mmCIF file of C-alpha atoms in Angstrom:
data_model
loop_
_atom_site.group_PDB
_atom_site.id
_atom_site.type_symbol
_atom_site.label_atom_id
_atom_site.label_comp_id
_atom_site.label_asym_id
_atom_site.label_seq_id
_atom_site.Cartn_x
_atom_site.Cartn_y
_atom_site.Cartn_z
ATOM 1 C CA UNK A 629 26.578 1.702 -21.337
ATOM 2 C CA UNK A 630 25.726 4.729 -19.783
ATOM 3 C CA UNK A 631 23.749 7.186 -20.946
ATOM 4 C CA UNK A 632 25.523 10.553 -21.212
ATOM 5 C CA UNK A 633 24.388 14.498 -19.463
ATOM 6 C CA UNK A 634 23.736 15.733 -23.283
ATOM 7 C CA UNK A 635 21.854 12.638 -23.219
ATOM 8 C CA UNK A 636 19.577 12.598 -20.307
ATOM 9 C CA UNK A 637 19.406 16.747 -21.442
ATOM 10 C CA UNK A 638 17.041 15.934 -24.742
ATOM 11 C CA UNK A 639 15.841 13.084 -22.865
ATOM 12 C CA UNK A 640 14.256 16.040 -20.770
ATOM 13 C CA UNK A 641 13.475 18.058 -23.390
ATOM 14 C CA UNK A 642 11.370 15.664 -25.586
ATOM 15 C CA UNK A 643 8.847 14.496 -22.878
ATOM 16 C CA UNK A 644 8.770 18.872 -21.795
ATOM 17 C CA UNK A 645 8.346 20.212 -24.990
ATOM 18 C CA UNK A 646 6.423 16.914 -25.532
ATOM 19 C CA UNK A 647 2.276 16.438 -26.057
ATOM 20 C CA UNK A 648 2.852 14.066 -23.234
ATOM 21 C CA UNK A 649 2.192 16.516 -20.733
ATOM 22 C CA UNK A 650 -0.806 18.401 -22.185
ATOM 23 C CA UNK A 651 -1.164 22.500 -20.975
ATOM 24 C CA UNK A 652 0.171 21.130 -17.056
ATOM 25 C CA UNK A 653 2.351 23.593 -16.287
ATOM 26 C CA UNK A 654 2.774 21.878 -12.072
ATOM 27 C CA UNK A 655 4.076 18.703 -13.998
ATOM 28 C CA UNK A 656 6.255 20.431 -15.930
ATOM 29 C CA UNK A 657 8.216 22.561 -13.586
ATOM 30 C CA UNK A 658 7.387 18.862 -11.655
ATOM 31 C CA UNK A 659 9.644 16.938 -13.743
ATOM 32 C CA UNK A 660 12.040 19.015 -14.641
ATOM 33 C CA UNK A 661 12.713 18.968 -10.676
ATOM 34 C CA UNK A 662 12.804 15.639 -10.729
ATOM 35 C CA UNK A 663 16.220 16.242 -13.500
ATOM 36 C CA UNK A 664 18.311 19.670 -12.435
ATOM 37 C CA UNK A 665 18.555 17.611 -8.739
ATOM 38 C CA UNK A 666 19.639 14.647 -10.603
ATOM 39 C CA UNK A 667 22.073 16.108 -12.505
ATOM 40 C CA UNK A 668 23.531 17.987 -9.262
ATOM 41 C CA UNK A 669 23.991 14.684 -8.068
ATOM 42 C CA UNK A 670 21.042 15.174 -5.341
ATOM 43 C CA UNK A 671 18.660 13.186 -6.441
ATOM 44 C CA UNK A 672 18.963 10.106 -3.556
ATOM 45 C CA UNK A 673 18.720 13.125 -1.411
ATOM 46 C CA UNK A 674 14.548 14.106 -3.140
ATOM 47 C CA UNK A 675 11.894 13.127 -0.281
ATOM 48 C CA UNK A 676 8.238 13.898 -0.351
ATOM 49 C CA UNK A 677 7.989 17.974 1.849
ATOM 50 C CA UNK A 678 11.701 18.631 -0.676
ATOM 51 C CA UNK A 679 9.446 18.343 -4.126
ATOM 52 C CA UNK A 680 6.014 20.029 -1.736
ATOM 53 C CA UNK A 681 7.878 22.907 -1.034
ATOM 54 C CA UNK A 682 10.008 23.815 -3.743
ATOM 55 C CA UNK A 683 9.219 21.733 -6.852
ATOM 56 C CA UNK A 684 5.292 22.194 -6.359
ATOM 57 C CA UNK A 685 5.348 25.979 -3.760
ATOM 58 C CA UNK A 686 3.674 23.829 -1.157
ATOM 59 C CA UNK A 687 3.862 26.005 2.232
ATOM 60 C CA UNK A 688 7.147 25.544 4.474
ATOM 61 C CA UNK A 689 4.935 24.147 6.653
ATOM 62 C CA UNK A 690 3.816 21.556 4.460
ATOM 63 C CA UNK A 691 2.790 18.172 6.433
ATOM 64 C CA UNK A 692 2.899 15.148 3.860
ATOM 65 C CA UNK A 693 0.873 12.655 5.737
ATOM 66 C CA UNK A 694 -2.184 15.469 5.116
ATOM 67 C CA UNK A 695 -1.483 17.206 1.592
ATOM 68 C CA UNK A 696 -0.626 14.071 -0.416
ATOM 69 C CA UNK A 697 0.475 16.689 -3.161
ATOM 70 C CA UNK A 698 2.798 14.935 -3.767
ATOM 71 C CA UNK A 699 1.802 11.206 -4.831
ATOM 72 C CA UNK A 700 -0.140 12.885 -7.070
ATOM 73 C CA UNK A 701 1.442 14.360 -9.247
ATOM 74 C CA UNK A 702 4.272 11.790 -8.990
ATOM 75 C CA UNK A 703 1.627 9.211 -9.539
ATOM 76 C CA UNK A 704 0.694 11.130 -13.177
ATOM 77 C CA UNK A 705 3.949 11.762 -13.794
ATOM 78 C CA UNK A 706 4.688 8.463 -13.989
ATOM 79 C CA UNK A 707 1.834 7.563 -15.379
ATOM 80 C CA UNK A 708 2.291 10.321 -18.643
ATOM 81 C CA UNK A 709 5.488 8.785 -18.835
ATOM 82 C CA UNK A 710 4.253 5.694 -19.929
ATOM 83 C CA UNK A 711 1.782 6.725 -21.750
ATOM 84 C CA UNK A 712 5.127 8.372 -24.360
ATOM 85 C CA UNK A 713 6.009 5.382 -24.683
ATOM 86 C CA UNK A 714 4.193 3.334 -25.000
ATOM 87 C CA UNK A 715 3.382 5.791 -27.957
ATOM 88 C CA UNK A 716 6.805 5.422 -29.121
ATOM 89 C CA UNK A 717 7.934 1.419 -28.597
ATOM 90 C CA UNK A 718 11.182 2.244 -30.291
ATOM 91 C CA UNK A 719 12.218 5.094 -28.570
ATOM 92 C CA UNK A 720 16.352 4.267 -27.344
ATOM 93 C CA UNK A 721 16.322 5.832 -24.150
ATOM 94 C CA UNK A 722 13.769 5.797 -22.244
ATOM 95 C CA UNK A 723 13.243 8.260 -18.880
ATOM 96 C CA UNK A 724 11.453 6.502 -15.977
ATOM 97 C CA UNK A 725 10.003 7.433 -12.563
ATOM 98 C CA UNK A 726 10.361 3.791 -10.557
ATOM 99 C CA UNK A 727 7.804 3.086 -8.055
ATOM 100 C CA UNK A 728 8.256 4.295 -5.038
ATOM 101 C CA UNK A 729 11.228 6.286 -5.483
ATOM 102 C CA UNK A 730 11.577 9.891 -6.026
ATOM 103 C CA UNK A 731 14.641 9.631 -8.612
ATOM 104 C CA UNK A 732 14.126 9.435 -13.049
ATOM 105 C CA UNK A 733 16.214 6.772 -14.146
ATOM 106 C CA UNK A 734 17.430 7.079 -17.370
ATOM 107 C CA UNK A 735 17.023 3.826 -19.146
ATOM 108 C CA UNK A 736 18.059 1.920 -22.595
ATOM 109 C CA UNK A 737 15.712 0.205 -24.436
ATOM 110 C CA UNK A 738 17.033 -3.787 -24.895
ATOM 111 C CA UNK A 739 16.783 -5.657 -28.326
ATOM 112 C CA UNK A 740 14.506 -7.688 -29.366
ATOM 113 C CA UNK A 741 15.132 -11.510 -29.934
ATOM 114 C CA UNK A 742 12.256 -13.346 -32.033
ATOM 115 C CA UNK A 743 12.335 -16.435 -30.829
ATOM 116 C CA UNK A 744 12.644 -18.334 -34.219
ATOM 117 C CA UNK A 745 16.736 -15.705 -35.800
ATOM 118 C CA UNK A 746 18.048 -17.252 -31.111
ATOM 119 C CA UNK A 747 16.798 -21.480 -32.933
ATOM 120 C CA UNK A 748 19.020 -20.272 -36.248
ATOM 121 C CA UNK A 749 22.082 -18.697 -34.302
ATOM 122 C CA UNK A 750 21.376 -22.342 -31.843
ATOM 123 C CA UNK A 751 20.234 -25.072 -34.715
ATOM 124 C CA UNK A 752 23.779 -26.261 -35.278
ATOM 125 C CA UNK A 753 24.160 -27.597 -39.520
ATOM 126 C CA UNK A 754 25.158 -31.404 -38.567
ATOM 127 C CA UNK A 755 22.780 -32.728 -41.646
ATOM 128 C CA UNK A 756 23.894 -35.854 -40.408
ATOM 129 C CA UNK A 757 22.531 -35.865 -37.165
ATOM 130 C CA UNK A 758 19.601 -38.126 -36.032
ATOM 131 C CA UNK A 759 15.707 -37.544 -36.511
ATOM 132 C CA UNK A 760 13.712 -39.325 -35.028
ATOM 133 C CA UNK A 761 10.569 -41.585 -37.059
ATOM 134 C CA UNK A 762 8.206 -39.673 -38.024
ATOM 135 C CA UNK A 763 5.273 -41.589 -36.355
ATOM 136 C CA UNK A 764 7.275 -40.974 -33.126
ATOM 137 C CA UNK A 765 6.858 -37.520 -34.447
ATOM 138 C CA UNK A 766 3.713 -37.534 -35.100
ATOM 139 C CA UNK A 767 3.454 -38.240 -31.591
ATOM 140 C CA UNK A 768 5.254 -36.062 -29.344
ATOM 141 C CA UNK A 769 3.191 -32.722 -31.915
ATOM 142 C CA UNK A 770 -0.053 -34.645 -30.919
ATOM 143 C CA UNK A 771 0.409 -34.566 -26.408
ATOM 144 C CA UNK A 772 1.851 -31.697 -27.545
ATOM 145 C CA UNK A 773 -1.037 -30.395 -28.906
ATOM 146 C CA UNK A 774 -3.841 -31.591 -26.436
ATOM 147 C CA UNK A 775 -0.918 -31.541 -23.137
ATOM 148 C CA UNK A 776 -1.503 -27.355 -24.637
ATOM 149 C CA UNK A 777 -5.058 -27.856 -24.581
ATOM 150 C CA UNK A 778 -4.866 -29.038 -21.655
ATOM 151 C CA UNK A 779 -3.343 -26.138 -19.846
ATOM 152 C CA UNK A 780 -5.844 -23.024 -21.972
ATOM 153 C CA UNK A 781 -8.766 -25.285 -20.257
ATOM 154 C CA UNK A 782 -7.472 -25.063 -17.049
ATOM 155 C CA UNK A 783 -5.816 -21.270 -17.151
ATOM 156 C CA UNK A 784 -9.498 -19.470 -19.275
ATOM 157 C CA UNK A 785 -11.399 -20.967 -15.408
ATOM 158 C CA UNK A 786 -8.223 -20.553 -13.636
ATOM 159 C CA UNK A 787 -8.610 -16.572 -15.038
ATOM 160 C CA UNK A 788 -12.010 -16.543 -15.823
ATOM 161 C CA UNK A 789 -12.943 -17.185 -12.102
ATOM 162 C CA UNK A 790 -9.907 -14.729 -10.983
ATOM 163 C CA UNK A 791 -11.310 -11.852 -12.961
ATOM 164 C CA UNK A 792 -14.764 -12.512 -11.883
ATOM 165 C CA UNK A 793 -13.197 -11.657 -8.286
ATOM 166 C CA UNK A 794 -11.165 -8.999 -9.332
ATOM 167 C CA UNK A 795 -13.647 -7.576 -10.732
ATOM 168 C CA UNK A 796 -16.592 -7.336 -7.870
ATOM 169 C CA UNK A 797 -13.216 -5.835 -5.432
ATOM 170 C CA UNK A 798 -12.918 -3.551 -7.846
ATOM 171 C CA UNK A 799 -16.309 -2.081 -8.365
ATOM 172 C CA UNK A 800 -16.327 -2.262 -4.141
ATOM 173 C CA UNK A 801 -13.238 -0.634 -3.408
ATOM 174 C CA UNK A 802 -13.555 1.289 -7.186
ATOM 175 C CA UNK A 803 -10.542 4.648 -7.786
ATOM 176 C CA UNK A 804 -8.623 3.249 -4.236
ATOM 177 C CA UNK A 805 -7.239 0.078 -5.469
ATOM 178 C CA UNK A 806 -6.085 2.174 -8.503
ATOM 179 C CA UNK A 807 -1.832 0.905 -9.510
ATOM 180 C CA UNK A 808 0.478 3.430 -7.900
ATOM 181 C CA UNK A 809 -2.316 4.805 -5.091
ATOM 182 C CA UNK A 810 -2.111 5.286 -1.464
ATOM 183 C CA UNK A 811 -4.561 4.259 0.958
ATOM 184 C CA UNK A 812 -4.505 5.079 4.159
ATOM 185 C CA UNK A 813 -5.351 2.487 7.203
ATOM 186 C CA UNK A 814 -6.357 4.473 9.997
ATOM 187 C CA UNK A 815 -6.621 2.424 13.228
ATOM 188 C CA UNK A 816 -7.841 2.732 16.377
ATOM 189 C CA UNK A 817 -6.551 1.515 19.661
ATOM 190 C CA UNK A 818 -8.151 0.760 22.954
ATOM 191 C CA UNK A 819 -6.949 3.444 26.033
ATOM 192 C CA UNK A 820 -5.523 0.345 28.896
ATOM 193 C CA UNK A 821 -4.094 -0.520 31.883
ATOM 194 C CA UNK A 822 -1.118 -2.634 31.541
ATOM 195 C CA UNK A 823 0.209 -4.503 34.104
ATOM 196 C CA UNK A 824 3.695 -4.258 34.784
ATOM 197 C CA UNK A 825 6.291 -6.021 37.103
ATOM 198 C CA UNK A 826 8.935 -2.773 38.143
ATOM 199 C CA UNK A 827 11.013 -4.557 41.508
ATOM 200 C CA UNK A 828 12.973 -2.404 42.666
ATOM 201 C CA UNK A 829 14.075 -0.221 38.773
ATOM 202 C CA UNK A 830 12.490 3.067 39.343
ATOM 203 C CA UNK A 831 9.177 3.796 37.603
ATOM 204 C CA UNK A 832 8.765 5.082 34.771
ATOM 205 C CA UNK A 833 7.162 9.219 35.058
ATOM 206 C CA UNK A 834 5.616 11.601 33.326
ATOM 207 C CA UNK A 835 2.436 13.851 32.637
ATOM 208 C CA UNK A 836 -0.211 12.830 33.240
ATOM 209 C CA UNK A 837 1.311 10.327 35.809
ATOM 210 C CA UNK A 838 1.947 7.218 33.601
ATOM 211 C CA UNK A 839 1.962 4.723 36.692
ATOM 212 C CA UNK A 840 -1.357 4.307 39.317
ATOM 213 C CA UNK A 841 -1.692 2.081 42.704
ATOM 214 C CA UNK A 842 -2.530 -2.356 41.780
ATOM 215 C CA UNK A 843 -5.569 -2.914 43.498
ATOM 216 C CA UNK A 844 -4.272 -5.485 45.912
ATOM 217 C CA UNK A 845 -7.463 -7.959 45.813
ATOM 218 C CA UNK A 846 -6.052 -11.033 46.789
ATOM 219 C CA UNK A 847 -8.156 -13.366 44.055
ATOM 220 C CA UNK A 848 -6.774 -10.328 41.077
ATOM 221 C CA UNK A 849 -3.407 -11.841 42.206
ATOM 222 C CA UNK A 850 -3.462 -15.295 42.115
ATOM 223 C CA UNK A 851 -5.466 -15.071 38.795
ATOM 224 C CA UNK A 852 -1.712 -13.312 37.752
ATOM 225 C CA UNK A 853 0.261 -15.436 38.953
ATOM 226 C CA UNK A 854 -1.317 -17.981 38.148
ATOM 227 C CA UNK A 855 -2.015 -16.866 34.341
ATOM 228 C CA UNK A 856 1.657 -15.103 33.697
ATOM 229 C CA UNK A 857 5.576 -16.417 33.807
ATOM 230 C CA UNK A 858 5.941 -12.872 35.767
ATOM 231 C CA UNK A 859 6.608 -13.327 39.782
ATOM 232 C CA UNK A 860 3.936 -11.192 40.786
ATOM 233 C CA UNK A 861 5.923 -9.114 42.642
ATOM 234 C CA UNK A 862 6.466 -4.818 42.135
ATOM 235 C CA UNK A 863 3.435 -4.777 39.845
ATOM 236 C CA UNK A 864 1.731 -0.953 38.549
ATOM 237 C CA UNK A 865 -0.482 -0.137 36.490
ATOM 238 C CA UNK A 866 0.756 1.827 33.712
ATOM 239 C CA UNK A 867 -1.385 3.318 30.387
ATOM 240 C CA UNK A 868 -0.340 2.116 26.845
ATOM 241 C CA UNK A 869 -2.334 3.807 24.455
ATOM 242 C CA UNK A 870 -0.500 1.636 21.496
ATOM 243 C CA UNK A 871 -2.547 -2.011 21.149
ATOM 244 C CA UNK A 872 -4.779 -2.660 19.857
ATOM 245 C CA UNK A 873 -7.407 -4.836 19.490
ATOM 246 C CA UNK A 874 -7.119 -8.355 18.165
ATOM 247 C CA UNK A 875 -10.063 -8.166 15.551
ATOM 248 C CA UNK A 876 -8.769 -4.323 14.896
ATOM 249 C CA UNK A 877 -5.423 -5.523 14.246
ATOM 250 C CA UNK A 878 -6.454 -8.758 12.623
ATOM 251 C CA UNK A 879 -8.604 -6.447 9.787
ATOM 252 C CA UNK A 880 -5.671 -3.676 9.396
ATOM 253 C CA UNK A 881 -2.998 -7.226 8.065
ATOM 254 C CA UNK A 882 -5.668 -8.009 6.157
ATOM 255 C CA UNK A 883 -5.932 -5.190 4.041
ATOM 256 C CA UNK A 884 -2.631 -4.153 4.033
ATOM 257 C CA UNK A 885 -1.953 -7.455 1.913
ATOM 258 C CA UNK A 886 -4.571 -7.068 0.084
ATOM 259 C CA UNK A 887 -3.846 -3.553 -1.445
ATOM 260 C CA UNK A 888 -0.545 -4.107 -1.361
ATOM 261 C CA UNK A 889 -0.942 -7.096 -4.318
ATOM 262 C CA UNK A 890 -3.074 -4.459 -6.342
ATOM 263 C CA UNK A 891 -0.046 -3.183 -6.521
ATOM 264 C CA UNK A 892 -1.315 -0.088 -4.442
ATOM 265 C CA UNK A 893 0.631 1.319 -2.032
ATOM 266 C CA UNK A 894 -0.774 1.383 2.269
ATOM 267 C CA UNK A 895 0.155 3.412 4.948
ATOM 268 C CA UNK A 896 -0.227 2.957 8.576
ATOM 269 C CA UNK A 897 -1.744 6.408 10.972
ATOM 270 C CA UNK A 898 -2.526 5.870 14.540
ATOM 271 C CA UNK A 899 -6.759 6.420 15.198
ATOM 272 C CA UNK A 900 -6.869 8.443 18.614
ATOM 273 C CA UNK A 901 -4.245 11.032 17.138
ATOM 274 C CA UNK A 902 -6.078 11.410 14.145
ATOM 275 C CA UNK A 903 -9.190 13.449 12.737
ATOM 276 C CA UNK A 904 -11.987 13.688 9.702
ATOM 277 C CA UNK A 905 -10.713 16.356 8.406
ATOM 278 C CA UNK A 906 -6.643 15.162 8.374
ATOM 279 C CA UNK A 907 -8.033 11.780 6.004
ATOM 280 C CA UNK A 908 -9.561 14.754 3.617
ATOM 281 C CA UNK A 909 -9.006 13.298 0.076
ATOM 282 C CA UNK A 910 -7.283 10.492 1.289
ATOM 283 C CA UNK A 911 -8.522 6.660 0.028
ATOM 284 C CA UNK A 912 -9.170 6.034 3.491
ATOM 285 C CA UNK A 913 -10.489 3.046 5.721
ATOM 286 C CA UNK A 914 -11.740 3.349 9.596
ATOM 287 C CA UNK A 915 -11.192 0.670 11.856
ATOM 288 C CA UNK A 916 -11.546 0.910 15.449
ATOM 289 C CA UNK A 917 -14.806 1.778 16.871
ATOM 290 C CA UNK A 918 -15.816 5.707 17.379
ATOM 291 C CA UNK A 919 -14.943 4.907 21.336
ATOM 292 C CA UNK A 920 -11.892 5.434 19.987
ATOM 293 C CA UNK A 921 -11.345 7.222 17.272
ATOM 294 C CA UNK A 922 -12.181 10.850 16.233
ATOM 295 C CA UNK A 923 -12.452 10.595 13.260
ATOM 296 C CA UNK A 924 -14.917 6.947 12.897
ATOM 297 C CA UNK A 925 -17.300 9.056 15.964
ATOM 298 C CA UNK A 926 -17.165 12.095 13.415
ATOM 299 C CA UNK A 927 -17.429 9.731 10.077
ATOM 300 C CA UNK A 928 -20.395 7.897 11.288
ATOM 301 C CA UNK A 929 -23.160 8.388 10.166
ATOM 302 C CA UNK A 930 -26.455 8.815 12.338
ATOM 303 C CA UNK A 931 -28.842 6.360 10.953
ATOM 304 C CA UNK A 932 -25.958 3.527 10.662
ATOM 305 C CA UNK A 933 -24.228 0.671 12.786
ATOM 306 C CA UNK A 934 -21.720 0.618 15.599
ATOM 307 C CA UNK A 935 -20.541 -1.969 18.099
ATOM 308 C CA UNK A 936 -21.746 -1.302 21.325
ATOM 309 C CA UNK A 937 -21.640 -3.071 24.199
ATOM 310 C CA UNK A 938 -25.782 -4.245 25.991
ATOM 311 C CA UNK A 939 -26.256 -3.801 29.213
ATOM 312 C CA UNK A 940 -29.329 -6.145 29.613
ATOM 313 C CA UNK A 941 -28.305 -8.260 27.576
ATOM 314 C CA UNK A 942 -24.323 -8.610 28.783
ATOM 315 C CA UNK A 943 -22.838 -9.303 25.297
ATOM 316 C CA UNK A 944 -21.770 -6.968 22.903
ATOM 317 C CA UNK A 945 -23.081 -6.433 18.933
ATOM 318 C CA UNK A 946 -23.294 -4.813 16.053
ATOM 319 C CA UNK A 947 -26.515 -2.035 16.915
ATOM 320 C CA UNK A 948 -28.307 -0.380 14.976
ATOM 321 C CA UNK A 949 -29.923 3.222 15.391
ATOM 322 C CA UNK A 950 -32.165 3.482 13.443
ATOM 323 C CA UNK A 951 -35.664 4.102 16.186
ATOM 324 C CA UNK A 952 -35.953 4.444 19.076
ATOM 325 C CA UNK A 953 -34.035 1.658 20.565
ATOM 326 C CA UNK A 954 -31.283 -0.752 19.070
ATOM 327 C CA UNK A 955 -31.573 -3.355 17.419
ATOM 328 C CA UNK A 956 -29.110 -6.643 18.514
ATOM 329 C CA UNK A 957 -28.122 -8.637 15.922
ATOM 330 C CA UNK A 958 -25.798 -11.784 16.119
ATOM 331 C CA UNK A 959 -22.960 -13.596 13.925
ATOM 332 C CA UNK A 960 -25.265 -15.452 11.962
ATOM 333 C CA UNK A 961 -28.910 -14.246 13.171
#
């Protein structure tokens, strides 16, 4: 059964006039706006930008990827609604704000059915049904108790191990792993010249130039033909700013999975075009070397660490900025 218009308004008014929103006029404006848009049939058209401008008073040049006001307020409103219905578990109709959605949902609480009621309803009143012998029943009950105990021990050991690891992760990450939070992964890429084979086809054009002449060194061309499936005809060098290094790409994938497993949200931004000021007040993780990321260069402490090519060693390693001379650290060293 669908909730009617009058009941919808009663549910909204109950929250607006109750104590669960405290003194937050901003949350009340947000809830009233979401309810009005849903009632007008425009709920499916809500966006972070329209909510920010029309409900929360953000300017018309509001940029959701920089200003997290809407995400923060939506998270807080969702939490307050959950708190209200935890305190009122018998409420028949509920007002919900599903994660990942800007639309209000009106749902009806399903009546609870006890296990005893189900057993009694399904049991046949047949006194003639054959019962197992008492010894068999006792053996069955003892077996069930033993199996339950073994499962309980295994579950407890696993839970303790997982809980210890989870506590350590949340201690390190802090509020970034809170349910419903958004973690921004800032992935920097390296400028590259990509070897492309266009043959007789028109080359890409643009400003700055999109094509550079391919070196005519015979050894280079021979190596290219031997290591690719291309014929090596009409090769050019084409600028490419969209390929992250393997380590950074792998780290971004693992971090996204780690955050998503804890029911937080993940967004990915291009690091080479994003500075430190654009991720201010965000839960952000910067991936990439300072040479290719404005944010990494600005946030890296002067006496911190850096990944750098050390000419005298002809190796890339982690170097410490402390002291007059950087220290080189090998893997496992």
